């Protein structure tokens, strides 16, 4: 029976190297179906009415996979789901299942990938057997990690100038501590971080939108910018439509050739006035978005946060979203990660993973439900993909069940993107064999793969999933604590804390924490 794929994939972090990465990674630089890295054909889109006399093995050998053996998605570097989950758990509540996106949990951590030398992507593939340690069962399942990374961000002095339009929510709900006050702190921090040749404009909205500062060069105007920011006070309703529409008007009017032109939305995303559907809002600014290449970056705040709404806005607005819960996170976003949030290295980036039916019996993508792309649209460059900046990494995890005694290729991953300046399509490819997933997950030495696994299993537990071999929250918390010590990574320590909080809340609610894996077979 054919496996119903969850479609889509990927998302962020920093990195170093990956032992499981295979060769076959040269960029083709071509915008038509054809040769990808290493001179081997990337998997073509499945055709209807194929000659029934062809064997499955022949199709796989020639790089043409059956539809059920392809997984295609738009790249995504969002991390807001994890940030908001941490905030919710800290407030003593379990996050709603619909607000939990596993890929955003995974992409919130460093992965240790090899970086490319040029402005494209590196493709890193490795994995490990899930069973065999810790009593998690699922001994015939493996975890496959597909990781894509861009070159690290250049020094601030080397990036293109930025023309940023900040659209700030000053509705009544933003009066709560940790909302508008945090936005003011964030923008004050940013005013000191931007370069003299950057430009900034400021729009606020409640029931209506107002331009507080037209596009202004930062040089000699830092105090003026901070004064305008400090004057923002909460008002009435939340008309996100009016804010974004005015924001794009300001961005078009202050558009700078050769600069990174972005609209930055800071909001709790609880729209209740005007158009409240993301698609309807973006239709109104579609021409400005396409003609001027203006992208949308969403920064979420607040204990009650419209996570799904913000994600829809930024996904369709050629951008990404993050969540800021305190001043430390604000500094991370507006200081440490500033170049990655401003500059675009790849437009409409998509990935396609072709599994080999000779070795793979079942596979399951973890997350990315909202980023799926039809297999036949992988090389259709008119179909929207994801935008990725410098220093970003995107990770997709698959639960894979190998055929008994299988040996050889497990999967081949290809990433395709458009150069942001020339719009020329390029591709990069990597391959994983059964040897790439030969070690045991929890007994291995790849700490970063284990961190990714813990984050994915944690997200799956929070939304009531049934991943094969998933440990309980108590064991996940213990593993995260051990990994925090071995990696000396404060982010992993915070992950351990969040899992511990979820475990206590889960036990208090009397929720069953036992896994119940069920999957359809393919082939």
JSON list of C-alpha atoms in Angstrom, two decimals, residues 278-449:
[
{"chain": "A", "resi": 278, "resn": "UNK", "atom": "CA", "xyz": [-3.28, 35.80, 5.98]},
{"chain": "A", "resi": 279, "resn": "UNK", "atom": "CA", "xyz": [-3.98, 35.12, 2.30]},
{"chain": "A", "resi": 280, "resn": "UNK", "atom": "CA", "xyz": [-6.41, 38.02, 2.03]},
{"chain": "A", "resi": 281, "resn": "UNK", "atom": "CA", "xyz": [-3.93, 40.42, 3.62]},
{"chain": "A", "resi": 282, "resn": "UNK", "atom": "CA", "xyz": [-1.07, 39.39, 1.35]},
{"chain": "A", "resi": 283, "resn": "UNK", "atom": "CA", "xyz": [-3.18, 39.68, -1.80]},
{"chain": "A", "resi": 284, "resn": "UNK", "atom": "CA", "xyz": [-3.43, 43.42, -1.18]},
{"chain": "A", "resi": 285, "resn": "UNK", "atom": "CA", "xyz": [0.34, 43.90, -1.19]},
{"chain": "A", "resi": 286, "resn": "UNK", "atom": "CA", "xyz": [1.17, 41.18, -3.74]},
{"chain": "A", "resi": 287, "resn": "UNK", "atom": "CA", "xyz": [2.32, 43.49, -6.54]},
{"chain": "A", "resi": 288, "resn": "UNK", "atom": "CA", "xyz": [4.65, 45.43, -4.20]},
{"chain": "A", "resi": 289, "resn": "UNK", "atom": "CA", "xyz": [6.03, 42.18, -2.84]},
{"chain": "A", "resi": 290, "resn": "UNK", "atom": "CA", "xyz": [6.76, 40.74, -6.27]},
{"chain": "A", "resi": 291, "resn": "UNK", "atom": "CA", "xyz": [7.80, 43.86, -8.19]},
{"chain": "A", "resi": 292, "resn": "UNK", "atom": "CA", "xyz": [10.14, 45.21, -5.52]},
{"chain": "A", "resi": 293, "resn": "UNK", "atom": "CA", "xyz": [11.25, 41.93, -3.97]},
{"chain": "A", "resi": 294, "resn": "UNK", "atom": "CA", "xyz": [10.23, 43.07, -0.48]},
{"chain": "A", "resi": 295, "resn": "UNK", "atom": "CA", "xyz": [10.27, 40.23, 2.05]},
{"chain": "A", "resi": 296, "resn": "UNK", "atom": "CA", "xyz": [8.44, 39.90, 5.36]},
{"chain": "A", "resi": 297, "resn": "UNK", "atom": "CA", "xyz": [10.12, 38.98, 8.65]},
{"chain": "A", "resi": 298, "resn": "UNK", "atom": "CA", "xyz": [7.82, 38.23, 11.61]},
{"chain": "A", "resi": 299, "resn": "UNK", "atom": "CA", "xyz": [8.84, 38.65, 15.26]},
{"chain": "A", "resi": 300, "resn": "UNK", "atom": "CA", "xyz": [6.25, 37.21, 17.65]},
{"chain": "A", "resi": 301, "resn": "UNK", "atom": "CA", "xyz": [5.74, 38.29, 21.27]},
{"chain": "A", "resi": 302, "resn": "UNK", "atom": "CA", "xyz": [3.29, 37.61, 24.10]},
{"chain": "A", "resi": 303, "resn": "UNK", "atom": "CA", "xyz": [1.97, 34.75, 26.22]},
{"chain": "A", "resi": 304, "resn": "UNK", "atom": "CA", "xyz": [-1.07, 34.53, 23.93]},
{"chain": "A", "resi": 305, "resn": "UNK", "atom": "CA", "xyz": [0.36, 34.55, 20.42]},
{"chain": "A", "resi": 306, "resn": "UNK", "atom": "CA", "xyz": [-1.22, 33.89, 17.02]},
{"chain": "A", "resi": 307, "resn": "UNK", "atom": "CA", "xyz": [1.54, 31.52, 15.97]},
{"chain": "A", "resi": 308, "resn": "UNK", "atom": "CA", "xyz": [-0.27, 29.88, 13.04]},
{"chain": "A", "resi": 309, "resn": "UNK", "atom": "CA", "xyz": [-1.40, 33.26, 11.65]},
{"chain": "A", "resi": 310, "resn": "UNK", "atom": "CA", "xyz": [2.12, 34.72, 11.80]},
{"chain": "A", "resi": 311, "resn": "UNK", "atom": "CA", "xyz": [3.57, 31.63, 10.13]},
{"chain": "A", "resi": 312, "resn": "UNK", "atom": "CA", "xyz": [1.07, 31.85, 7.27]},
{"chain": "A", "resi": 313, "resn": "UNK", "atom": "CA", "xyz": [1.88, 35.53, 6.75]},
{"chain": "A", "resi": 314, "resn": "UNK", "atom": "CA", "xyz": [5.63, 35.05, 6.58]},
{"chain": "A", "resi": 315, "resn": "UNK", "atom": "CA", "xyz": [5.57, 31.80, 4.59]},
{"chain": "A", "resi": 316, "resn": "UNK", "atom": "CA", "xyz": [3.50, 33.46, 1.86]},
{"chain": "A", "resi": 317, "resn": "UNK", "atom": "CA", "xyz": [5.35, 36.76, 2.27]},
{"chain": "A", "resi": 318, "resn": "UNK", "atom": "CA", "xyz": [8.71, 35.25, 1.24]},
{"chain": "A", "resi": 319, "resn": "UNK", "atom": "CA", "xyz": [10.12, 35.47, 4.73]},
{"chain": "A", "resi": 320, "resn": "UNK", "atom": "CA", "xyz": [10.44, 33.74, 8.07]},
{"chain": "A", "resi": 321, "resn": "UNK", "atom": "CA", "xyz": [9.40, 34.15, 11.67]},
{"chain": "A", "resi": 322, "resn": "UNK", "atom": "CA", "xyz": [10.90, 33.91, 15.13]},
{"chain": "A", "resi": 323, "resn": "UNK", "atom": "CA", "xyz": [9.65, 34.42, 18.67]},
{"chain": "A", "resi": 324, "resn": "UNK", "atom": "CA", "xyz": [11.09, 36.74, 21.33]},
{"chain": "A", "resi": 325, "resn": "UNK", "atom": "CA", "xyz": [10.13, 36.07, 24.95]},
{"chain": "A", "resi": 326, "resn": "UNK", "atom": "CA", "xyz": [12.66, 38.18, 26.83]},
{"chain": "A", "resi": 327, "resn": "UNK", "atom": "CA", "xyz": [15.51, 40.67, 26.39]},
{"chain": "A", "resi": 328, "resn": "UNK", "atom": "CA", "xyz": [18.09, 37.87, 26.02]},
{"chain": "A", "resi": 329, "resn": "UNK", "atom": "CA", "xyz": [16.20, 36.45, 23.06]},
{"chain": "A", "resi": 330, "resn": "UNK", "atom": "CA", "xyz": [15.74, 39.96, 21.65]},
{"chain": "A", "resi": 331, "resn": "UNK", "atom": "CA", "xyz": [19.51, 40.48, 21.69]},
{"chain": "A", "resi": 332, "resn": "UNK", "atom": "CA", "xyz": [20.02, 37.11, 20.02]},
{"chain": "A", "resi": 333, "resn": "UNK", "atom": "CA", "xyz": [17.65, 38.05, 17.18]},
{"chain": "A", "resi": 334, "resn": "UNK", "atom": "CA", "xyz": [18.61, 41.70, 16.70]},
{"chain": "A", "resi": 335, "resn": "UNK", "atom": "CA", "xyz": [22.33, 41.46, 17.43]},
{"chain": "A", "resi": 336, "resn": "UNK", "atom": "CA", "xyz": [23.74, 37.93, 17.03]},
{"chain": "A", "resi": 337, "resn": "UNK", "atom": "CA", "xyz": [21.48, 36.84, 14.15]},
{"chain": "A", "resi": 338, "resn": "UNK", "atom": "CA", "xyz": [20.92, 40.21, 12.49]},
{"chain": "A", "resi": 339, "resn": "UNK", "atom": "CA", "xyz": [22.70, 39.46, 9.15]},
{"chain": "A", "resi": 340, "resn": "UNK", "atom": "CA", "xyz": [20.83, 36.16, 8.75]},
{"chain": "A", "resi": 341, "resn": "UNK", "atom": "CA", "xyz": [17.51, 37.95, 9.23]},
{"chain": "A", "resi": 342, "resn": "UNK", "atom": "CA", "xyz": [18.33, 40.80, 6.85]},
{"chain": "A", "resi": 343, "resn": "UNK", "atom": "CA", "xyz": [20.15, 39.30, 3.87]},
{"chain": "A", "resi": 344, "resn": "UNK", "atom": "CA", "xyz": [18.80, 36.70, 1.41]},
{"chain": "A", "resi": 345, "resn": "UNK", "atom": "CA", "xyz": [21.17, 34.07, 0.02]},
{"chain": "A", "resi": 346, "resn": "UNK", "atom": "CA", "xyz": [18.59, 31.85, -1.71]},
{"chain": "A", "resi": 347, "resn": "UNK", "atom": "CA", "xyz": [15.09, 32.49, -3.03]},
{"chain": "A", "resi": 348, "resn": "UNK", "atom": "CA", "xyz": [12.33, 29.94, -3.58]},
{"chain": "A", "resi": 349, "resn": "UNK", "atom": "CA", "xyz": [14.51, 27.15, -2.21]},
{"chain": "A", "resi": 350, "resn": "UNK", "atom": "CA", "xyz": [13.05, 23.63, -2.28]},
{"chain": "A", "resi": 351, "resn": "UNK", "atom": "CA", "xyz": [14.36, 20.18, -1.42]},
{"chain": "A", "resi": 352, "resn": "UNK", "atom": "CA", "xyz": [13.48, 16.75, -2.73]},
{"chain": "A", "resi": 353, "resn": "UNK", "atom": "CA", "xyz": [14.51, 13.46, -1.15]},
{"chain": "A", "resi": 354, "resn": "UNK", "atom": "CA", "xyz": [14.28, 10.30, -3.28]},
{"chain": "A", "resi": 355, "resn": "UNK", "atom": "CA", "xyz": [14.28, 7.05, -1.29]},
{"chain": "A", "resi": 356, "resn": "UNK", "atom": "CA", "xyz": [15.53, 3.79, -2.82]},
{"chain": "A", "resi": 357, "resn": "UNK", "atom": "CA", "xyz": [12.80, 1.14, -2.77]},
{"chain": "A", "resi": 358, "resn": "UNK", "atom": "CA", "xyz": [15.45, -1.62, -2.87]},
{"chain": "A", "resi": 359, "resn": "UNK", "atom": "CA", "xyz": [16.60, -0.70, 0.63]},
{"chain": "A", "resi": 360, "resn": "UNK", "atom": "CA", "xyz": [13.71, 1.27, 2.18]},
{"chain": "A", "resi": 361, "resn": "UNK", "atom": "CA", "xyz": [10.44, -0.34, 3.27]},
{"chain": "A", "resi": 362, "resn": "UNK", "atom": "CA", "xyz": [8.87, 2.65, 5.05]},
{"chain": "A", "resi": 363, "resn": "UNK", "atom": "CA", "xyz": [9.74, 6.26, 5.72]},
{"chain": "A", "resi": 364, "resn": "UNK", "atom": "CA", "xyz": [8.12, 9.13, 7.51]},
{"chain": "A", "resi": 365, "resn": "UNK", "atom": "CA", "xyz": [9.04, 12.82, 7.45]},
{"chain": "A", "resi": 366, "resn": "UNK", "atom": "CA", "xyz": [8.91, 14.43, 10.90]},
{"chain": "A", "resi": 367, "resn": "UNK", "atom": "CA", "xyz": [7.05, 17.73, 10.59]},
{"chain": "A", "resi": 368, "resn": "UNK", "atom": "CA", "xyz": [6.95, 20.11, 7.57]},
{"chain": "A", "resi": 369, "resn": "UNK", "atom": "CA", "xyz": [3.25, 19.55, 6.99]},
{"chain": "A", "resi": 370, "resn": "UNK", "atom": "CA", "xyz": [2.79, 23.24, 6.16]},
{"chain": "A", "resi": 371, "resn": "UNK", "atom": "CA", "xyz": [5.68, 23.37, 3.67]},
{"chain": "A", "resi": 372, "resn": "UNK", "atom": "CA", "xyz": [4.86, 20.51, 1.32]},
{"chain": "A", "resi": 373, "resn": "UNK", "atom": "CA", "xyz": [5.33, 20.95, -2.43]},
{"chain": "A", "resi": 374, "resn": "UNK", "atom": "CA", "xyz": [3.97, 18.67, -5.16]},
{"chain": "A", "resi": 375, "resn": "UNK", "atom": "CA", "xyz": [6.74, 16.36, -6.39]},
{"chain": "A", "resi": 376, "resn": "UNK", "atom": "CA", "xyz": [6.25, 17.48, -9.97]},
{"chain": "A", "resi": 377, "resn": "UNK", "atom": "CA", "xyz": [6.74, 21.13, -8.94]},
{"chain": "A", "resi": 378, "resn": "UNK", "atom": "CA", "xyz": [10.26, 20.65, -7.59]},
{"chain": "A", "resi": 379, "resn": "UNK", "atom": "CA", "xyz": [11.77, 22.26, -10.69]},
{"chain": "A", "resi": 380, "resn": "UNK", "atom": "CA", "xyz": [8.86, 24.56, -11.42]},
{"chain": "A", "resi": 381, "resn": "UNK", "atom": "CA", "xyz": [10.47, 27.84, -10.38]},
{"chain": "A", "resi": 382, "resn": "UNK", "atom": "CA", "xyz": [7.16, 29.69, -10.47]},
{"chain": "A", "resi": 383, "resn": "UNK", "atom": "CA", "xyz": [6.09, 27.64, -7.44]},
{"chain": "A", "resi": 384, "resn": "UNK", "atom": "CA", "xyz": [6.96, 29.41, -4.19]},
{"chain": "A", "resi": 385, "resn": "UNK", "atom": "CA", "xyz": [9.75, 28.01, -2.05]},
{"chain": "A", "resi": 386, "resn": "UNK", "atom": "CA", "xyz": [11.56, 29.33, 1.00]},
{"chain": "A", "resi": 387, "resn": "UNK", "atom": "CA", "xyz": [13.98, 32.22, 1.49]},
{"chain": "A", "resi": 388, "resn": "UNK", "atom": "CA", "xyz": [17.24, 31.46, 3.29]},
{"chain": "A", "resi": 389, "resn": "UNK", "atom": "CA", "xyz": [19.88, 33.86, 4.61]},
{"chain": "A", "resi": 390, "resn": "UNK", "atom": "CA", "xyz": [23.60, 33.53, 5.41]},
{"chain": "A", "resi": 391, "resn": "UNK", "atom": "CA", "xyz": [24.57, 31.25, 8.27]},
{"chain": "A", "resi": 392, "resn": "UNK", "atom": "CA", "xyz": [21.26, 29.40, 8.24]},
{"chain": "A", "resi": 393, "resn": "UNK", "atom": "CA", "xyz": [20.86, 25.65, 8.44]},
{"chain": "A", "resi": 394, "resn": "UNK", "atom": "CA", "xyz": [17.75, 23.65, 7.60]},
{"chain": "A", "resi": 395, "resn": "UNK", "atom": "CA", "xyz": [17.23, 20.13, 8.92]},
{"chain": "A", "resi": 396, "resn": "UNK", "atom": "CA", "xyz": [14.72, 17.44, 8.00]},
{"chain": "A", "resi": 397, "resn": "UNK", "atom": "CA", "xyz": [14.50, 14.24, 10.02]},
{"chain": "A", "resi": 398, "resn": "UNK", "atom": "CA", "xyz": [12.98, 11.03, 8.68]},
{"chain": "A", "resi": 399, "resn": "UNK", "atom": "CA", "xyz": [12.04, 7.86, 10.51]},
{"chain": "A", "resi": 400, "resn": "UNK", "atom": "CA", "xyz": [13.15, 5.15, 8.05]},
{"chain": "A", "resi": 401, "resn": "UNK", "atom": "CA", "xyz": [12.54, 1.42, 8.17]},
{"chain": "A", "resi": 402, "resn": "UNK", "atom": "CA", "xyz": [15.07, -0.47, 6.08]},
{"chain": "A", "resi": 403, "resn": "UNK", "atom": "CA", "xyz": [14.35, -3.76, 4.40]},
{"chain": "A", "resi": 404, "resn": "UNK", "atom": "CA", "xyz": [15.84, -6.77, 6.15]},
{"chain": "A", "resi": 405, "resn": "UNK", "atom": "CA", "xyz": [19.45, -7.31, 5.08]},
{"chain": "A", "resi": 406, "resn": "UNK", "atom": "CA", "xyz": [19.37, -4.18, 2.89]},
{"chain": "A", "resi": 407, "resn": "UNK", "atom": "CA", "xyz": [22.64, -2.71, 1.65]},
{"chain": "A", "resi": 408, "resn": "UNK", "atom": "CA", "xyz": [23.31, 0.22, -0.65]},
{"chain": "A", "resi": 409, "resn": "UNK", "atom": "CA", "xyz": [21.76, 3.63, -1.24]},
{"chain": "A", "resi": 410, "resn": "UNK", "atom": "CA", "xyz": [19.07, 4.75, 1.21]},
{"chain": "A", "resi": 411, "resn": "UNK", "atom": "CA", "xyz": [18.22, 8.23, -0.09]},
{"chain": "A", "resi": 412, "resn": "UNK", "atom": "CA", "xyz": [19.40, 11.00, -2.36]},
{"chain": "A", "resi": 413, "resn": "UNK", "atom": "CA", "xyz": [18.63, 14.63, -1.42]},
{"chain": "A", "resi": 414, "resn": "UNK", "atom": "CA", "xyz": [18.66, 17.54, -3.87]},
{"chain": "A", "resi": 415, "resn": "UNK", "atom": "CA", "xyz": [18.19, 21.20, -3.00]},
{"chain": "A", "resi": 416, "resn": "UNK", "atom": "CA", "xyz": [17.21, 23.73, -5.69]},
{"chain": "A", "resi": 417, "resn": "UNK", "atom": "CA", "xyz": [17.17, 27.51, -5.31]},
{"chain": "A", "resi": 418, "resn": "UNK", "atom": "CA", "xyz": [17.27, 30.76, -7.26]},
{"chain": "A", "resi": 419, "resn": "UNK", "atom": "CA", "xyz": [20.16, 33.18, -6.99]},
{"chain": "A", "resi": 420, "resn": "UNK", "atom": "CA", "xyz": [18.58, 36.31, -5.40]},
{"chain": "A", "resi": 421, "resn": "UNK", "atom": "CA", "xyz": [20.31, 38.64, -7.88]},
{"chain": "A", "resi": 422, "resn": "UNK", "atom": "CA", "xyz": [20.34, 36.75, -11.19]},
{"chain": "A", "resi": 423, "resn": "UNK", "atom": "CA", "xyz": [17.30, 34.50, -10.55]},
{"chain": "A", "resi": 424, "resn": "UNK", "atom": "CA", "xyz": [19.35, 31.66, -12.06]},
{"chain": "A", "resi": 425, "resn": "UNK", "atom": "CA", "xyz": [18.46, 28.22, -10.69]},
{"chain": "A", "resi": 426, "resn": "UNK", "atom": "CA", "xyz": [21.13, 26.10, -9.03]},
{"chain": "A", "resi": 427, "resn": "UNK", "atom": "CA", "xyz": [21.17, 22.64, -7.45]},
{"chain": "A", "resi": 428, "resn": "UNK", "atom": "CA", "xyz": [23.23, 20.63, -4.98]},
{"chain": "A", "resi": 429, "resn": "UNK", "atom": "CA", "xyz": [22.93, 16.94, -4.13]},
{"chain": "A", "resi": 430, "resn": "UNK", "atom": "CA", "xyz": [24.03, 14.50, -1.43]},
{"chain": "A", "resi": 431, "resn": "UNK", "atom": "CA", "xyz": [23.54, 10.75, -0.93]},
{"chain": "A", "resi": 432, "resn": "UNK", "atom": "CA", "xyz": [23.19, 8.44, 2.09]},
{"chain": "A", "resi": 433, "resn": "UNK", "atom": "CA", "xyz": [23.90, 4.71, 2.13]},
{"chain": "A", "resi": 434, "resn": "UNK", "atom": "CA", "xyz": [23.01, 2.03, 4.66]},
{"chain": "A", "resi": 435, "resn": "UNK", "atom": "CA", "xyz": [26.46, 2.61, 6.15]},
{"chain": "A", "resi": 436, "resn": "UNK", "atom": "CA", "xyz": [25.44, 6.20, 6.94]},
{"chain": "A", "resi": 437, "resn": "UNK", "atom": "CA", "xyz": [22.82, 4.95, 9.40]},
{"chain": "A", "resi": 438, "resn": "UNK", "atom": "CA", "xyz": [24.78, 2.01, 10.82]},
{"chain": "A", "resi": 439, "resn": "UNK", "atom": "CA", "xyz": [25.54, 3.30, 14.31]},
{"chain": "A", "resi": 440, "resn": "UNK", "atom": "CA", "xyz": [23.15, 3.30, 17.26]},
{"chain": "A", "resi": 441, "resn": "UNK", "atom": "CA", "xyz": [21.49, 6.66, 17.94]},
{"chain": "A", "resi": 442, "resn": "UNK", "atom": "CA", "xyz": [21.79, 6.85, 21.73]},
{"chain": "A", "resi": 443, "resn": "UNK", "atom": "CA", "xyz": [25.05, 4.93, 21.96]},
{"chain": "A", "resi": 444, "resn": "UNK", "atom": "CA", "xyz": [26.81, 6.90, 19.23]},
{"chain": "A", "resi": 445, "resn": "UNK", "atom": "CA", "xyz": [29.18, 9.85, 19.48]},
{"chain": "A", "resi": 446, "resn": "UNK", "atom": "CA", "xyz": [27.23, 12.28, 17.29]},
{"chain": "A", "resi": 447, "resn": "UNK", "atom": "CA", "xyz": [25.91, 14.60, 19.98]},
{"chain": "A", "resi": 448, "resn": "UNK", "atom": "CA", "xyz": [24.33, 17.01, 17.51]},
{"chain": "A", "resi": 449, "resn": "UNK", "atom": "CA", "xyz": [22.30, 14.26, 15.84]}
]
